Amino acid sequence: KNKDVYRLIYSQTQLDDKRMCCVELPEINAVELFPIDEQLYDAITTIYPEAAFTNTFASVMERITHFSMLRDPEEQPLYAHINDGELFLYSIFKNKLIYANHFHLDDADNAPFFLLSVWKMLELDAHKNFCFISGKEQLASTLMNQATPFLENVEIIKYGLDV
């Protein structure tokens, strides 16, 4: 069932040798689907039958959700999590996931392009809305410096999210 839903979303993805897993994120009314290599899944569950699988992005969203619940529920911030080779962007509004996508970065200098494209697509206000960045400290700092000429409210979140 998970594989069918994932195929609807990512039809070009090869899933023949993958096992589909999901992580429920009830605090933001979302479920994240992700593929795991079938042989790896079988090896782990043979040794650890009760093993639970999660995805890095689900872990990041869970941690940040707690941060966002402390803020004004009428705000719609954009969250950016950057690491070597990837940028994960998502937005939570009124405790609901509005947008989530990750981008492969051949070059970290492409990160602001993706961030600003999503900002525009979500129709966020450059003077009112916030952008919170987490991830590898040096990459997060660089992305913040690249985004501040265009966005007024950009901050780095440090919550042990260098995953």
Coordinates of N, CA, C and O in Angstrom, one line a residue:
K1 N 0.8 -1.2 0.0 CA 0.0 0.0 0.0 C 0.9 1.3 0.0 O 0.6 2.2 -0.8
N2 N 1.9 1.3 0.9 CA 2.8 2.5 0.9 C 3.5 2.6 -0.4 O 3.7 3.8 -0.9
K3 N 3.9 1.5 -1.0 CA 4.6 1.6 -2.3 C 3.7 2.2 -3.4 O 4.2 3.0 -4.2
D4 N 2.4 1.9 -3.4 CA 1.5 2.4 -4.4 C 1.3 3.9 -4.2 O 1.3 4.7 -5.2
V5 N 1.2 4.4 -2.9 CA 1.1 5.8 -2.7 C 2.4 6.5 -3.1 O 2.3 7.6 -3.7
Y6 N 3.5 6.0 -2.7 CA 4.8 6.6 -3.1 C 4.9 6.7 -4.6 O 5.4 7.7 -5.1
R7 N 4.5 5.6 -5.3 CA 4.6 5.6 -6.8 C 3.7 6.8 -7.4 O 4.1 7.3 -8.4
L8 N 2.6 7.0 -6.8 CA 1.7 8.1 -7.3 C 2.5 9.4 -7.2 O 2.3 10.3 -8.0
I9 N 3.3 9.6 -6.1 CA 4.0 10.9 -5.9 C 5.3 10.9 -6.7 O 5.6 11.9 -7.3
Y10 N 6.0 9.8 -6.7 CA 7.3 9.8 -7.3 C 7.4 8.7 -8.4 O 8.0 7.7 -8.3
S11 N 6.6 8.9 -9.5 CA 6.4 7.8 -10.5 C 7.7 7.4 -11.2 O 7.9 6.3 -11.6
Q12 N 8.7 8.3 -11.3 CA 9.9 8.0 -12.0 C 10.9 7.3 -11.1 O 11.9 6.8 -11.6
T13 N 10.6 7.1 -9.8 CA 11.6 6.4 -8.9 C 11.5 4.9 -9.1 O 10.4 4.3 -9.2
Q14 N 12.6 4.3 -9.2 CA 12.7 2.8 -9.3 C 12.5 2.2 -7.9 O 13.3 2.5 -7.0
L15 N 11.4 1.4 -7.8 CA 11.1 0.9 -6.5 C 11.2 -0.7 -6.4 O 10.7 -1.3 -5.5
D16 N 11.7 -1.3 -7.5 CA 11.6 -2.7 -7.6 C 12.3 -3.4 -6.5 O 11.9 -4.5 -6.0
D17 N 13.5 -2.9 -6.0 CA 14.2 -3.6 -4.9 C 14.1 -2.8 -3.6 O 15.0 -2.9 -2.8
K18 N 13.0 -2.1 -3.5 CA 12.9 -1.2 -2.3 C 11.7 -1.7 -1.4 O 10.7 -2.2 -2.0
R19 N 11.8 -1.5 -0.2 CA 10.7 -1.7 0.8 C 10.2 -0.3 1.2 O 11.0 0.5 1.6
M20 N 8.9 0.0 1.1 CA 8.4 1.3 1.5 C 8.1 1.3 3.0 O 7.5 0.4 3.5
C21 N 8.6 2.4 3.6 CA 8.4 2.6 5.0 C 7.7 3.9 5.2 O 7.7 4.8 4.3
C22 N 7.1 4.1 6.4 CA 6.5 5.4 6.6 C 6.8 5.8 8.1 O 7.0 5.0 8.9
V23 N 6.8 7.1 8.3 CA 6.9 7.7 9.6 C 5.7 8.6 9.8 O 5.5 9.5 9.0
E24 N 4.9 8.4 10.8 CA 3.8 9.2 11.1 C 4.2 10.4 11.9 O 5.1 10.3 12.8
L25 N 3.8 11.6 11.5 CA 4.1 12.9 12.2 C 2.8 13.5 12.6 O 2.3 14.5 12.0
P26 N 2.1 12.9 13.6 CA 0.8 13.4 14.0 C 0.7 14.8 14.4 O -0.4 15.4 14.3
E27 N 1.8 15.4 15.0 CA 1.7 16.8 15.4 C 1.5 17.8 14.3 O 1.1 18.9 14.5
I28 N 1.9 17.4 13.0 CA 1.7 18.2 11.9 C 0.8 17.6 10.8 O 0.8 18.0 9.7
N29 N 0.0 16.5 11.2 CA -0.9 15.9 10.4 C -0.3 15.4 9.1 O -0.8 15.7 8.0
A30 N 0.8 14.7 9.2 CA 1.6 14.3 8.0 C 2.1 12.9 8.2 O 2.3 12.4 9.3
V31 N 2.4 12.2 7.1 CA 3.1 10.9 7.0 C 4.2 11.0 6.0 O 3.9 11.5 4.9
E32 N 5.4 10.6 6.4 CA 6.5 10.7 5.4 C 6.7 9.2 4.9 O 6.9 8.3 5.7
L33 N 6.7 9.0 3.6 CA 7.0 7.8 3.0 C 8.4 7.8 2.4 O 8.9 8.8 1.9
F34 N 9.2 6.7 2.6 CA 10.5 6.6 2.1 C 10.9 5.2 1.8 O 10.4 4.3 2.4
P35 N 11.7 5.0 0.8 CA 12.1 3.7 0.4 C 13.4 3.2 1.1 O 14.3 4.0 1.4
I36 N 13.5 1.9 1.4 CA 14.7 1.3 2.0 C 15.0 0.1 1.1 O 14.1 -0.6 0.7
D37 N 16.3 -0.1 0.9 CA 16.7 -1.3 0.2 C 16.1 -2.5 0.8 O 16.2 -2.7 2.0
E38 N 15.5 -3.4 0.0 CA 14.8 -4.6 0.5 C 15.8 -5.5 1.3 O 15.4 -6.0 2.3
Q39 N 17.0 -5.7 0.7 CA 17.9 -6.6 1.4 C 18.4 -6.1 2.8 O 18.5 -6.8 3.7
L40 N 18.6 -4.7 2.8 CA 19.0 -4.1 4.1 C 17.9 -4.2 5.1 O 18.1 -4.6 6.2
Y41 N 16.6 -4.0 4.6 CA 15.5 -4.1 5.5 C 15.4 -5.5 6.1 O 15.2 -5.7 7.3
D42 N 15.5 -6.5 5.2 CA 15.4 -7.9 5.7 C 16.5 -8.3 6.7 O 16.3 -8.9 7.7
A43 N 17.8 -7.8 6.4 CA 18.9 -8.1 7.3 C 18.7 -7.5 8.7 O 18.9 -8.1 9.7
I44 N 18.2 -6.2 8.7 CA 18.0 -5.6 10.0 C 16.9 -6.2 10.8 O 17.0 -6.5 12.0
T45 N 15.7 -6.5 10.1 CA 14.6 -7.0 10.8 C 14.8 -8.5 11.2 O 14.1 -9.0 12.1
T46 N 15.7 -9.2 10.6 CA 16.1 -10.5 11.0 C 16.8 -10.5 12.3 O 16.5 -11.3 13.2
I47 N 17.7 -9.5 12.5 CA 18.4 -9.4 13.7 C 17.6 -8.7 14.8 O 17.6 -9.0 16.0
Y48 N 16.9 -7.6 14.4 CA 16.1 -6.8 15.3 C 14.6 -6.8 14.8 O 14.2 -5.8 14.1
P49 N 13.8 -7.8 15.1 CA 12.5 -7.9 14.6 C 11.6 -6.7 14.9 O 10.7 -6.4 14.2
E50 N 11.9 -6.0 16.0 CA 11.0 -4.9 16.4 C 11.6 -3.5 15.9 O 11.2 -2.5 16.4
A51 N 12.6 -3.6 15.0 CA 13.2 -2.3 14.6 C 12.2 -1.4 13.9 O 11.3 -1.8 13.2
A52 N 12.4 -0.1 14.3 CA 11.5 0.9 13.6 C 12.5 1.7 12.7 O 13.6 2.0 13.1
F53 N 12.0 2.1 11.6 CA 12.7 2.8 10.6 C 12.2 4.2 10.5 O 11.0 4.5 10.6
T54 N 13.2 5.2 10.4 CA 12.8 6.6 10.3 C 13.7 7.2 9.2 O 14.7 6.6 8.8
N55 N 13.3 8.4 8.9 CA 14.1 9.1 7.8 C 14.7 10.4 8.5 O 14.1 10.9 9.4
T56 N 15.8 10.8 8.0 CA 16.4 12.0 8.5 C 15.5 13.2 8.5 O 15.4 13.9 9.4
F57 N 14.7 13.3 7.4 CA 13.9 14.5 7.3 C 12.7 14.4 8.3 O 12.3 15.4 8.8
A58 N 12.2 13.2 8.5 CA 11.2 13.1 9.6 C 11.7 13.5 10.9 O 11.0 14.2 11.7
S59 N 12.9 13.1 11.2 CA 13.5 13.5 12.5 C 13.7 15.0 12.6 O 13.4 15.5 13.7
V60 N 14.1 15.6 11.6 CA 14.3 17.1 11.6 C 12.9 17.7 11.8 O 12.8 18.6 12.6
M61 N 11.9 17.3 11.0 CA 10.6 17.9 11.2 C 10.0 17.7 12.6 O 9.4 18.6 13.1
E62 N 10.2 16.5 13.2 CA 9.7 16.3 14.5 C 10.4 17.3 15.5 O 9.7 17.9 16.3
R63 N 11.7 17.5 15.4 CA 12.4 18.4 16.4 C 11.9 19.8 16.1 O 11.7 20.5 17.1
I64 N 11.9 20.2 14.9 CA 11.5 21.6 14.6 C 10.0 21.9 14.9 O 9.7 23.0 15.3
T65 N 9.2 20.9 14.8 CA 7.8 21.1 15.1 C 7.6 21.6 16.5 O 6.8 22.5 16.8
H66 N 8.4 21.0 17.5 CA 8.3 21.5 18.8 C 8.7 23.0 18.9 O 8.1 23.7 19.7
F67 N 9.7 23.3 18.2 CA 10.2 24.7 18.1 C 9.1 25.6 17.6 O 8.8 26.7 18.1
S68 N 8.4 25.2 16.5 CA 7.4 26.0 15.8 C 6.2 26.2 16.7 O 5.5 27.2 16.6
M69 N 5.9 25.2 17.6 CA 4.7 25.3 18.4 C 4.8 26.4 19.5 O 3.9 26.9 20.0
L70 N 6.1 26.9 19.7 CA 6.3 27.9 20.7 C 6.1 29.3 20.0 O 6.1 30.3 20.7
R71 N 6.0 29.3 18.7 CA 5.9 30.6 18.0 C 4.4 30.9 17.8 O 3.5 30.2 18.0
D72 N 4.2 32.1 17.2 CA 2.8 32.6 16.9 C 2.2 31.6 15.9 O 2.8 31.4 14.8
P73 N 1.1 31.0 16.2 CA 0.5 30.0 15.2 C 0.0 30.7 13.9 O -0.2 30.0 12.9
E74 N -0.1 32.0 13.9 CA -0.5 32.7 12.7 C 0.7 32.9 11.7 O 0.5 33.4 10.6
E75 N 1.9 32.7 12.2 CA 3.1 32.8 11.3 C 3.2 31.6 10.4 O 2.8 30.5 10.8
Q76 N 3.7 31.8 9.2 CA 4.0 30.6 8.4 C 5.5 30.8 8.0 O 5.9 31.4 7.0
P77 N 6.4 30.2 8.8 CA 7.8 30.2 8.4 C 8.2 29.2 7.4 O 7.5 28.2 7.2
L78 N 9.3 29.4 6.8 CA 9.9 28.4 5.9 C 11.2 27.9 6.7 O 12.0 28.7 7.2
Y79 N 11.3 26.6 6.8 CA 12.4 25.9 7.4 C 13.3 25.3 6.4 O 12.8 24.7 5.4
A80 N 14.6 25.5 6.6 CA 15.6 25.0 5.7 C 16.6 24.2 6.5 O 17.2 24.7 7.5
H81 N 16.8 23.0 6.1 CA 17.8 22.1 6.7 C 18.9 21.7 5.6 O 18.5 21.1 4.6
I82 N 20.1 22.2 5.8 CA 21.1 22.0 4.8 C 22.3 21.1 5.3 O 22.7 21.3 6.4
N83 N 22.7 20.2 4.5 CA 23.8 19.3 4.8 C 24.6 19.1 3.4 O 24.1 19.6 2.4
D84 N 25.7 18.4 3.5 CA 26.5 18.1 2.3 C 25.6 17.5 1.2 O 25.0 16.4 1.5
G85 N 25.4 18.2 0.1 CA 24.7 17.6 -1.0 C 23.2 17.6 -1.0 O 22.6 17.1 -1.9
E86 N 22.6 18.2 0.1 CA 21.1 18.3 0.0 C 20.6 19.4 0.9 O 21.2 19.8 1.9
L87 N 19.4 19.9 0.5 CA 18.7 20.9 1.1 C 17.3 20.4 1.3 O 16.6 20.0 0.3
F88 N 16.8 20.5 2.5 CA 15.4 20.1 2.8 C 14.6 21.3 3.2 O 15.0 22.0 4.2
L89 N 13.6 21.6 2.5 CA 12.7 22.8 2.8 C 11.3 22.4 3.1 O 10.8 21.5 2.5
Y90 N 10.8 23.0 4.2 CA 9.4 22.7 4.6 C 8.8 23.9 5.3 O 9.5 24.7 5.8
S91 N 7.5 23.9 5.3 CA 6.7 24.9 6.0 C 5.6 24.3 6.8 O 4.9 23.4 6.3
I92 N 5.4 24.8 8.0 CA 4.4 24.3 8.9 C 3.5 25.6 9.2 O 4.1 26.6 9.6
F93 N 2.2 25.4 9.1 CA 1.3 26.6 9.4 C 0.1 26.0 10.1 O -0.5 25.1 9.7
K94 N -0.1 26.6 11.3 CA -1.2 26.2 12.2 C -1.1 24.6 12.5 O -2.1 23.9 12.4
N95 N 0.1 24.2 12.8 CA 0.4 22.8 13.1 C 0.1 21.8 12.0 O -0.2 20.7 12.2
K96 N 0.1 22.3 10.7 CA -0.1 21.4 9.6 C 1.1 21.6 8.6 O 1.5 22.7 8.4
L97 N 1.5 20.5 8.1 CA 2.6 20.6 7.1 C 2.0 21.1 5.8 O 1.0 20.6 5.2
I98 N 2.5 22.3 5.3 CA 2.1 22.9 4.1 C 2.9 22.5 2.9 O 2.4 22.3 1.8
Y99 N 4.2 22.4 3.1 CA 5.1 22.1 2.0 C 6.3 21.3 2.6 O 6.8 21.6 3.6
A100 N 6.8 20.4 1.8 CA 8.1 19.7 2.1 C 8.7 19.1 0.9 O 8.0 18.5 0.1
N101 N 10.0 19.3 0.7 CA 10.7 18.8 -0.4 C 12.2 18.9 -0.2 O 12.6 19.8 0.5
H102 N 12.9 17.9 -0.7 CA 14.4 18.0 -0.6 C 15.0 18.1 -2.0 O 14.4 17.6 -2.9
F103 N 16.1 18.8 -2.0 CA 16.8 19.1 -3.3 C 18.2 18.6 -3.2 O 18.9 18.8 -2.2
H104 N 18.6 17.9 -4.2 CA 20.0 17.4 -4.2 C 20.9 18.6 -4.7 O 20.5 19.3 -5.7
L105 N 21.9 18.9 -4.0 CA 22.8 20.0 -4.4 C 24.1 19.5 -5.0 O 24.9 19.0 -4.2
D106 N 24.3 19.8 -6.2 CA 25.6 19.5 -6.8 C 26.6 20.5 -6.3 O 27.8 20.3 -6.3
D107 N 26.1 21.7 -6.0 CA 26.9 22.8 -5.6 C 26.1 23.5 -4.5 O 24.9 23.9 -4.7
A108 N 26.7 23.7 -3.3 CA 26.0 24.4 -2.2 C 25.5 25.8 -2.6 O 24.6 26.3 -2.0
D109 N 26.2 26.4 -3.6 CA 25.8 27.8 -4.0 C 24.4 27.8 -4.7 O 23.8 28.9 -4.9
N110 N 23.9 26.6 -5.0 CA 22.5 26.5 -5.6 C 21.4 26.6 -4.5 O 20.3 26.8 -4.8
A111 N 21.8 26.4 -3.3 CA 20.8 26.4 -2.2 C 19.9 27.6 -2.1 O 18.7 27.5 -2.0
P112 N 20.5 28.8 -2.2 CA 19.6 30.0 -2.1 C 18.6 30.1 -3.3 O 17.5 30.6 -3.1
F113 N 18.9 29.6 -4.4 CA 18.0 29.5 -5.6 C 16.8 28.7 -5.2 O 15.6 29.1 -5.4
F114 N 17.0 27.5 -4.6 CA 15.9 26.6 -4.3 C 15.1 27.3 -3.1 O 13.8 27.3 -3.2
L115 N 15.8 27.8 -2.1 CA 15.1 28.5 -1.0 C 14.2 29.6 -1.5 O 13.0 29.7 -1.1
L116 N 14.7 30.5 -2.3 CA 14.0 31.6 -2.8 C 12.8 31.2 -3.7 O 11.8 31.9 -3.7
S117 N 13.0 30.2 -4.5 CA 12.0 29.7 -5.4 C 10.8 29.2 -4.6 O 9.6 29.4 -4.9
V118 N 11.1 28.4 -3.5 CA 10.0 27.9 -2.7 C 9.4 29.0 -1.9 O 8.1 29.1 -1.8
W119 N 10.1 30.0 -1.5 CA 9.6 31.2 -0.8 C 8.6 31.9 -1.7 O 7.5 32.2 -1.2
K120 N 8.9 32.0 -2.9 CA 8.0 32.7 -3.8 C 6.8 31.9 -4.1 O 5.7 32.4 -4.2
M121 N 7.0 30.5 -4.3 CA 5.9 29.7 -4.6 C 4.9 29.7 -3.4 O 3.7 29.6 -3.7
L122 N 5.3 29.7 -2.2 CA 4.5 29.8 -1.0 C 3.9 31.1 -0.8 O 3.1 31.3 0.1
E123 N 4.3 32.1 -1.6 CA 3.8 33.5 -1.5 C 4.1 34.1 -0.1 O 3.2 34.7 0.5
L124 N 5.3 33.8 0.4 CA 5.7 34.4 1.7 C 6.1 35.8 1.6 O 6.6 36.2 0.5
D125 N 6.0 36.6 2.6 CA 6.4 38.0 2.6 C 7.8 38.1 3.0 O 8.2 37.7 4.1
A126 N 8.7 38.8 2.2 CA 10.1 38.9 2.5 C 10.4 39.8 3.7 O 11.4 39.7 4.3
H127 N 9.4 40.6 4.1 CA 9.5 41.5 5.3 C 8.9 41.0 6.6 O 9.2 41.4 7.7
K128 N 7.9 40.1 6.4 CA 7.1 39.6 7.5 C 7.4 38.2 8.0 O 7.6 37.9 9.1
N129 N 7.5 37.3 7.0 CA 7.7 35.9 7.3 C 9.1 35.6 7.7 O 10.0 36.3 7.4
F130 N 9.3 34.5 8.4 CA 10.6 34.1 8.9 C 11.1 32.9 8.1 O 10.4 32.0 7.7
C131 N 12.5 32.8 8.0 CA 13.1 31.6 7.5 C 14.1 31.1 8.5 O 15.0 31.9 9.0
F132 N 13.9 29.9 9.0 CA 14.8 29.3 10.0 C 15.7 28.2 9.3 O 15.2 27.4 8.6
I133 N 17.0 28.3 9.6 CA 17.9 27.4 8.9 C 18.6 26.6 10.0 O 19.0 27.1 11.0
S134 N 18.7 25.3 9.7 CA 19.4 24.4 10.5 C 20.3 23.5 9.7 O 20.3 23.6 8.4
G135 N 21.1 22.6 10.3 CA 22.0 21.7 9.6 C 23.5 22.0 9.9 O 23.8 22.5 11.0
K136 N 24.3 21.6 9.0 CA 25.8 21.8 9.2 C 26.0 23.3 9.4 O 25.6 24.1 8.6
E137 N 26.8 23.6 10.5 CA 26.9 25.0 10.9 C 27.5 25.9 9.8 O 26.9 27.0 9.5
Q138 N 28.5 25.5 9.1 CA 29.1 26.3 8.1 C 28.2 26.5 6.9 O 28.0 27.6 6.4
L139 N 27.5 25.4 6.5 CA 26.6 25.6 5.3 C 25.4 26.4 5.7 O 24.9 27.2 4.9
A140 N 24.9 26.2 7.0 CA 23.7 27.0 7.4 C 24.1 28.5 7.5 O 23.3 29.4 7.0
S141 N 25.3 28.8 8.0 CA 25.7 30.2 8.0 C 25.9 30.8 6.6 O 25.4 32.0 6.4
T142 N 26.4 30.1 5.7 CA 26.6 30.5 4.3 C 25.2 30.8 3.7 O 25.0 31.8 3.1
L143 N 24.3 29.8 3.9 CA 22.9 30.0 3.3 C 22.2 31.2 3.9 O 21.6 32.0 3.2
M144 N 22.4 31.4 5.2 CA 21.8 32.6 5.9 C 22.4 33.9 5.3 O 21.6 34.8 4.9
N145 N 23.7 34.0 5.1 CA 24.3 35.1 4.5 C 23.8 35.4 3.0 O 23.7 36.5 2.6
Q146 N 23.6 34.3 2.3 CA 23.1 34.4 0.9 C 21.6 34.8 0.8 O 21.2 35.5 -0.1
A147 N 20.9 34.4 1.9 CA 19.4 34.8 1.8 C 19.1 36.1 2.4 O 18.1 36.7 2.0
T148 N 19.9 36.7 3.3 CA 19.6 37.9 4.0 C 19.4 39.1 3.0 O 18.7 40.0 3.4
P149 N 20.1 39.2 1.9 CA 19.8 40.3 1.0 C 18.4 40.3 0.4 O 17.9 41.4 0.0
F150 N 17.7 39.2 0.5 CA 16.4 39.0 -0.1 C 15.3 38.9 1.0 O 14.1 39.2 0.7
L151 N 15.7 38.3 2.1 CA 14.7 38.1 3.2 C 15.1 38.8 4.5 O 16.3 38.7 4.9
E152 N 14.2 39.5 5.1 CA 14.5 40.3 6.2 C 14.7 39.4 7.5 O 15.5 39.8 8.3
N153 N 13.9 38.4 7.7 CA 14.0 37.6 8.9 C 14.5 36.2 8.7 O 13.8 35.3 8.5
V154 N 15.8 36.1 8.8 CA 16.5 34.8 8.6 C 17.3 34.5 9.9 O 18.1 35.4 10.3
E155 N 17.1 33.3 10.4 CA 17.8 33.0 11.7 C 18.3 31.5 11.6 O 17.7 30.7 10.9
I156 N 19.3 31.2 12.3 CA 19.8 29.9 12.4 C 19.3 29.2 13.7 O 19.3 29.9 14.7
I157 N 18.8 28.0 13.6 CA 18.4 27.2 14.7 C 19.4 26.2 15.0 O 19.9 25.4 14.2
K158 N 19.9 26.2 16.3 CA 20.9 25.2 16.7 C 20.2 24.3 17.8 O 20.1 24.7 18.9
Y159 N 19.8 23.1 17.4 CA 19.2 22.2 18.3 C 19.7 20.8 18.1 O 19.0 19.8 18.1
G160 N 21.0 20.7 17.9 CA 21.7 19.4 17.6 C 21.2 18.8 16.3 O 21.0 17.6 16.3
L161 N 20.9 19.6 15.3 CA 20.3 19.1 14.1 C 21.4 18.9 13.0 O 21.1 19.0 11.8
D162 N 22.6 18.7 13.4 CA 23.6 18.5 12.4 C 23.7 17.1 11.9 O 24.7 16.4 11.8
V163 N 22.5 16.6 11.5 CA 22.4 15.2 11.1 C 22.5 15.1 9.5 O 22.2 16.1 8.9

